[in-house]
Backbone as JSON, one array per atom type, in Angstrom:
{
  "sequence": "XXXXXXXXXXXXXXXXXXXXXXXXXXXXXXXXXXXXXXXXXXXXXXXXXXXXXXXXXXXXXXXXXXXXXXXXXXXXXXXXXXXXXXXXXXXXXXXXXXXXXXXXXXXXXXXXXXXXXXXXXXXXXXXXX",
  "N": [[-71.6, 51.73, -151.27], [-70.78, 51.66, -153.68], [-71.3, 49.38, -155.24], [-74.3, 49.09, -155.84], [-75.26, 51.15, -157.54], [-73.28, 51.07, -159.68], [-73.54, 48.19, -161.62], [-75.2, 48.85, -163.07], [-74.66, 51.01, -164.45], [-72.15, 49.75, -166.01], [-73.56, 47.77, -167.11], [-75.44, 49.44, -168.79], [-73.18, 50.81, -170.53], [-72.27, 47.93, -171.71], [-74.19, 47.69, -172.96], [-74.18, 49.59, -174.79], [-72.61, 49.53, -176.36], [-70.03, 50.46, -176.36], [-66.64, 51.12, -175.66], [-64.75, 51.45, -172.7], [-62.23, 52.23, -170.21], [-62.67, 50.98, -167.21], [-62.04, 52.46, -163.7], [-61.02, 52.35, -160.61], [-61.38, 54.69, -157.8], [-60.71, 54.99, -154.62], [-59.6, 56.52, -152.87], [-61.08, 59.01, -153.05], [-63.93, 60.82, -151.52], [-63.55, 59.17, -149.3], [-62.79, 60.72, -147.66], [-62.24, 62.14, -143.89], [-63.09, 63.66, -141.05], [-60.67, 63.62, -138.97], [-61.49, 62.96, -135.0], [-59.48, 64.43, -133.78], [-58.87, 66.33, -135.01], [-57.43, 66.16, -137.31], [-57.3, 65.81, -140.94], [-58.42, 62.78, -142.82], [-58.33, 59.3, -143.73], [-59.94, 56.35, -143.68], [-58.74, 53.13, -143.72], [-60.1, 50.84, -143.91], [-62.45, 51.31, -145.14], [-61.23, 52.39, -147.89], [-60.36, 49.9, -148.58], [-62.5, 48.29, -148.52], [-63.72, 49.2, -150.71], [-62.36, 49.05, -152.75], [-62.38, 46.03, -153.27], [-65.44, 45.57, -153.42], [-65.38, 47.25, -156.0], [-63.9, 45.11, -157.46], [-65.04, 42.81, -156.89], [-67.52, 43.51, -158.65], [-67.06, 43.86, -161.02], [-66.35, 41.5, -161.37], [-68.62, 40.09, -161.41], [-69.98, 41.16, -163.22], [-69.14, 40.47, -165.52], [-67.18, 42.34, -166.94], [-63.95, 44.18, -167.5], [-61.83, 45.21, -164.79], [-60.1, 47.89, -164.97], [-58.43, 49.82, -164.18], [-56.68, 51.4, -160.74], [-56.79, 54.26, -158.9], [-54.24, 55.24, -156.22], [-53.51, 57.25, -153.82], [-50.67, 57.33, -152.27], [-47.44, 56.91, -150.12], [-43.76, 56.21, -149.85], [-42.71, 56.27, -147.36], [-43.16, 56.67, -143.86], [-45.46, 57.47, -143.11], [-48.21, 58.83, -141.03], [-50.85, 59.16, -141.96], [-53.71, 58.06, -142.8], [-56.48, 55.91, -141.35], [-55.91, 52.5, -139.61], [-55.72, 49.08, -141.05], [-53.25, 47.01, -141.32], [-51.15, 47.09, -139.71], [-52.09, 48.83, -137.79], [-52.74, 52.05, -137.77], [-53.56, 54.49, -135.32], [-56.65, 56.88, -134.72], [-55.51, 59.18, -132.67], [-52.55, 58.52, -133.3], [-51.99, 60.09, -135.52], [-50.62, 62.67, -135.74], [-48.61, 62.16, -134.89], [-46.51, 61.72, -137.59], [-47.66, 63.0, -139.71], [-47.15, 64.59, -142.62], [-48.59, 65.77, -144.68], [-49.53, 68.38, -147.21], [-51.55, 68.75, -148.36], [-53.98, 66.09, -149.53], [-54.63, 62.86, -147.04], [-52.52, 60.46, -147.07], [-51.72, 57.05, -148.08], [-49.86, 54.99, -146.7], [-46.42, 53.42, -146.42], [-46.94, 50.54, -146.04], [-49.74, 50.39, -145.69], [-50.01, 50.78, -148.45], [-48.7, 48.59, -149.7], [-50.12, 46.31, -148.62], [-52.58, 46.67, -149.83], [-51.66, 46.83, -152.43], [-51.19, 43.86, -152.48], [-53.41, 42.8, -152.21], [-54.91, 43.42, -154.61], [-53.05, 42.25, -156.29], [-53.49, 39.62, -155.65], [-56.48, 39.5, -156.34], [-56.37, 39.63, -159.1], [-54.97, 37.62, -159.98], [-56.69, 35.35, -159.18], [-58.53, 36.12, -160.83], [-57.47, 35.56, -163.38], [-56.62, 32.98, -162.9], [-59.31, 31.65, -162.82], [-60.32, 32.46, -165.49], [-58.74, 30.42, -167.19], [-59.51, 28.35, -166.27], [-61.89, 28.28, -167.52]],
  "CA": [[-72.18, 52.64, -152.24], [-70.79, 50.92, -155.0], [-72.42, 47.85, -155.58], [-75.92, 49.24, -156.31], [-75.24, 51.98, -158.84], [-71.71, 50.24, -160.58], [-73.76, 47.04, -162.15], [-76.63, 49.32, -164.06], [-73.56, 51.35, -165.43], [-71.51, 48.79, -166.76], [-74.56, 47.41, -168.11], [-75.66, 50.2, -169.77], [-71.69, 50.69, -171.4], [-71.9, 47.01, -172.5], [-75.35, 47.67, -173.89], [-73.94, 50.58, -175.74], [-71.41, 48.81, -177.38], [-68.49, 51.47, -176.35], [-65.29, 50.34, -174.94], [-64.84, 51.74, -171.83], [-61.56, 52.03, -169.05], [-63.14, 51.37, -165.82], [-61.16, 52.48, -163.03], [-61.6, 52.93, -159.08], [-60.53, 55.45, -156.74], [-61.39, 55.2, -153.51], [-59.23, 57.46, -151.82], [-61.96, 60.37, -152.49], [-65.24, 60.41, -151.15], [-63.57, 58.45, -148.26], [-62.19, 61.73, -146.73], [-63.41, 62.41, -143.22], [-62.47, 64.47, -140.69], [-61.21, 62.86, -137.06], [-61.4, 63.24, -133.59], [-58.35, 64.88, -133.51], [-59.29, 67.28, -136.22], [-57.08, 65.82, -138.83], [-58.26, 65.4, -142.15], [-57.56, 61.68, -142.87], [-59.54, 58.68, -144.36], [-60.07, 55.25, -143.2], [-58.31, 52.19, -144.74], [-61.03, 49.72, -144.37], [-63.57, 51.61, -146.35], [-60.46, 52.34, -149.05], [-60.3, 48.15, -148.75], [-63.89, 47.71, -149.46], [-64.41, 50.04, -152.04], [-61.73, 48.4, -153.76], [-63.17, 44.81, -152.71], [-66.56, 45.89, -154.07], [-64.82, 47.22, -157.78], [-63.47, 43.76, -158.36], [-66.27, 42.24, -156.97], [-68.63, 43.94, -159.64], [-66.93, 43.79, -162.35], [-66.45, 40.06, -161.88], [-69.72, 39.35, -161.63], [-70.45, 41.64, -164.48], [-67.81, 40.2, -166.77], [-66.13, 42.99, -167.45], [-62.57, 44.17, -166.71], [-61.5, 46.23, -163.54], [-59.03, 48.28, -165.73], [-57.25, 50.99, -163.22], [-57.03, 51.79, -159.54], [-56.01, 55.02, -158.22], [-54.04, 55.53, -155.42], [-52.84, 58.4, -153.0], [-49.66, 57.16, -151.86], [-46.05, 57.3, -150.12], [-43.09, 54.78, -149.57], [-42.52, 56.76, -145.75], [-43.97, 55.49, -143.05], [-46.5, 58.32, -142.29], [-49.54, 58.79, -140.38], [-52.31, 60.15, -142.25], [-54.73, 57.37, -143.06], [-56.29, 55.13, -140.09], [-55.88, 51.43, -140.24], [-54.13, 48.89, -141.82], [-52.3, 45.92, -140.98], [-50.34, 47.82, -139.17], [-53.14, 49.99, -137.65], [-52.47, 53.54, -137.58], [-54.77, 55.22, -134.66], [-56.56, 58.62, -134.52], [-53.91, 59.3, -131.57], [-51.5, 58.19, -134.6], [-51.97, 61.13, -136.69], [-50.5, 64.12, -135.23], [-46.75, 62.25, -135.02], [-46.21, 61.75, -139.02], [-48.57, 63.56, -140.63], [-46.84, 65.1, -143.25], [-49.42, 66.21, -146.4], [-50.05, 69.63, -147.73], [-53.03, 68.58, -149.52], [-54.39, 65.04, -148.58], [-54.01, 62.17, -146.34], [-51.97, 59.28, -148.4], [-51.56, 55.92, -147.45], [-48.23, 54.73, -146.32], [-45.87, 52.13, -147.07], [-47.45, 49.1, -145.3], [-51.09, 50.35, -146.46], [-49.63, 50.62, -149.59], [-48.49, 47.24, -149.96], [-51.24, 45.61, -147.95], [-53.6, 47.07, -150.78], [-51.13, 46.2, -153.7], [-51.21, 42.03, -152.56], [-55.05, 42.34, -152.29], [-55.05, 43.52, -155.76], [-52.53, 41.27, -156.8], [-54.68, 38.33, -154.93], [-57.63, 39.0, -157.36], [-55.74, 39.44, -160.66], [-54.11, 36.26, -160.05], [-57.29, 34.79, -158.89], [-59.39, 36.23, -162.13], [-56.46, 34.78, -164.01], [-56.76, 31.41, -163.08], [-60.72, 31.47, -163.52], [-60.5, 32.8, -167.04], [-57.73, 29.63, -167.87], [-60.03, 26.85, -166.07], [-62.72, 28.47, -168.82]],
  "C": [[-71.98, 52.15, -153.67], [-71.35, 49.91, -155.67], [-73.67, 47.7, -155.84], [-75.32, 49.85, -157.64], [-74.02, 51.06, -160.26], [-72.7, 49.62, -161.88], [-74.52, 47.82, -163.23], [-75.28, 50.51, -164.79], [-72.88, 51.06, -166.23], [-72.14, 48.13, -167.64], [-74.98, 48.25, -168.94], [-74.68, 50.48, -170.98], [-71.79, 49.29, -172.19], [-73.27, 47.14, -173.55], [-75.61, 48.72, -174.87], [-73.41, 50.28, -176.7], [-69.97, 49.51, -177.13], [-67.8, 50.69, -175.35], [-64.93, 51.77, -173.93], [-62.73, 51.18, -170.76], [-62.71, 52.23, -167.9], [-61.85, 51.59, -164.72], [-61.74, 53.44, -161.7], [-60.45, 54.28, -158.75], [-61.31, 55.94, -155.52], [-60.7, 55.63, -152.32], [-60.07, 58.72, -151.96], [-63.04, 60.33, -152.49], [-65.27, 59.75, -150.06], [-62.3, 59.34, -147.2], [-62.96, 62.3, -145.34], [-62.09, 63.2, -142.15], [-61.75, 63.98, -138.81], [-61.6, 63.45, -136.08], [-60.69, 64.02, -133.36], [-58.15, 66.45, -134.2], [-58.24, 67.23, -137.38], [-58.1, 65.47, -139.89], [-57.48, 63.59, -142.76], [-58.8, 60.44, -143.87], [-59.04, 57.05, -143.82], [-59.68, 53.97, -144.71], [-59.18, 51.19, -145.2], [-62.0, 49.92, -145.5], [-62.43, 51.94, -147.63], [-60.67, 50.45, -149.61], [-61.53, 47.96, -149.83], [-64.2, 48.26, -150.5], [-63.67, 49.42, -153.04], [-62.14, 46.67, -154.05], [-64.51, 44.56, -153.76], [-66.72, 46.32, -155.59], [-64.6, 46.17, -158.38], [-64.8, 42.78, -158.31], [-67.55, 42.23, -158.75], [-68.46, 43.48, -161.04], [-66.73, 42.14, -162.65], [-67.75, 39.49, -162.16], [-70.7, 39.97, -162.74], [-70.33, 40.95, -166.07], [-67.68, 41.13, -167.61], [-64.96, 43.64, -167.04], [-62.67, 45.77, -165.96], [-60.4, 46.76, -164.26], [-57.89, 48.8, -164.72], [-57.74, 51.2, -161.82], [-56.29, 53.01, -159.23], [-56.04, 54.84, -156.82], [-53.2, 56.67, -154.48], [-51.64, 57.92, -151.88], [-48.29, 57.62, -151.19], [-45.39, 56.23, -149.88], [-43.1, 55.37, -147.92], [-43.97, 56.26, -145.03], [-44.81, 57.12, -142.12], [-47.54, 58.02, -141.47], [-50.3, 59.43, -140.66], [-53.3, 59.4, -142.53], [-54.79, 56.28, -141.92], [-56.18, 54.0, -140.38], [-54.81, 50.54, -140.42], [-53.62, 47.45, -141.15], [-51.76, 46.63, -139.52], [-50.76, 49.1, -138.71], [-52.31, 51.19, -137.15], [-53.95, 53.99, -136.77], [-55.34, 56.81, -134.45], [-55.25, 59.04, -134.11], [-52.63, 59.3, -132.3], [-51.0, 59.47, -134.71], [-51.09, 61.89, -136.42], [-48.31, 63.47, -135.16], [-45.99, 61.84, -136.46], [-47.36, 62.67, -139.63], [-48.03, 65.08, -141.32], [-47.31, 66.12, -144.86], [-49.21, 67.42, -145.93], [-51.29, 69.34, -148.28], [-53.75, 67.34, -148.73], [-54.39, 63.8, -148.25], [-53.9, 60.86, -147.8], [-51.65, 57.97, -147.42], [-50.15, 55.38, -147.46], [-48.1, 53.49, -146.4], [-46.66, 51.08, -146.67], [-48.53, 49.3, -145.75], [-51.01, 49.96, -147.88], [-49.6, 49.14, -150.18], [-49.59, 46.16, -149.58], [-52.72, 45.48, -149.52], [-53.1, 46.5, -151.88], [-51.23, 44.36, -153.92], [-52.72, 41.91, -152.93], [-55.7, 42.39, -154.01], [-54.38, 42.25, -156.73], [-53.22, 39.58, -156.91], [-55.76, 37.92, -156.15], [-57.62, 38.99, -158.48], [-55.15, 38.14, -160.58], [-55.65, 34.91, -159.84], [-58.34, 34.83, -160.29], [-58.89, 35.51, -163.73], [-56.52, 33.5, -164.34], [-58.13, 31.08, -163.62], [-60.49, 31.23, -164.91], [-59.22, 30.95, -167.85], [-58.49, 28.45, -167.38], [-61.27, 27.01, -167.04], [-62.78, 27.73, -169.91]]
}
């Protein structure tokens, strides 16, 4: 979903002249409901949506400022997925929210290298410039 609309946004902001934070969050909008009848959200589409932010903005050239995320350090079960896949079947033996499903330590981190990955990678670009 991102990757159509994003580019004609950013373009329009640079063709405004205003300075702009961009910043993802693709823990909402990627709330669904399982099998199980938890309320939970899938890691891969969290991945890509984040995947698809850096993407854009690289090929925009302009900066991916902020990412939110819905987090814990505990090793729950509310989001599917993962390195360390968490399955529907998962859910029901951690699933600790009041409100809604957060991604747990190992998602957590899994997501933080990938980020790390392309700041380090946009990094080097911008210095072989």
């Amino acid at each position: 979903k991102l990757r159509v609309p994003l580019p004609k946004l950013i373009q329009a902001v640079q063709e405004s002249g205003k300075i702009v934070v961009w910043q993802c969050d693709p823990m909402h909008a990627n709330t669904v409901k399982a099998q199980s009848g938890y309320k939970t959200r899938q890691f891969d589409r969290i991945r890509d949506e984040l995947r698809a932010f850096f993407d854009v903005h690289e090929e925009m050239g302009s900066h991916a400022g902020g990412v939110h995320l819905e987090m814990t350090g505990q090793n729950v079960t509310e989001c599917v997925g993962g390195e360390v896949e968490v399955q529907d079947a998962d859910l029901p033996l951690r699933y600790h929210t009041h409100c809604d499903p957060r991604l747990n330590a190992s998602q957590s981190l899994e997501l933080a290298f990938l980020i790390a990955d392309r700041l380090r990678k946009n990094r080097k670009m911008k210095e072989l410039m």
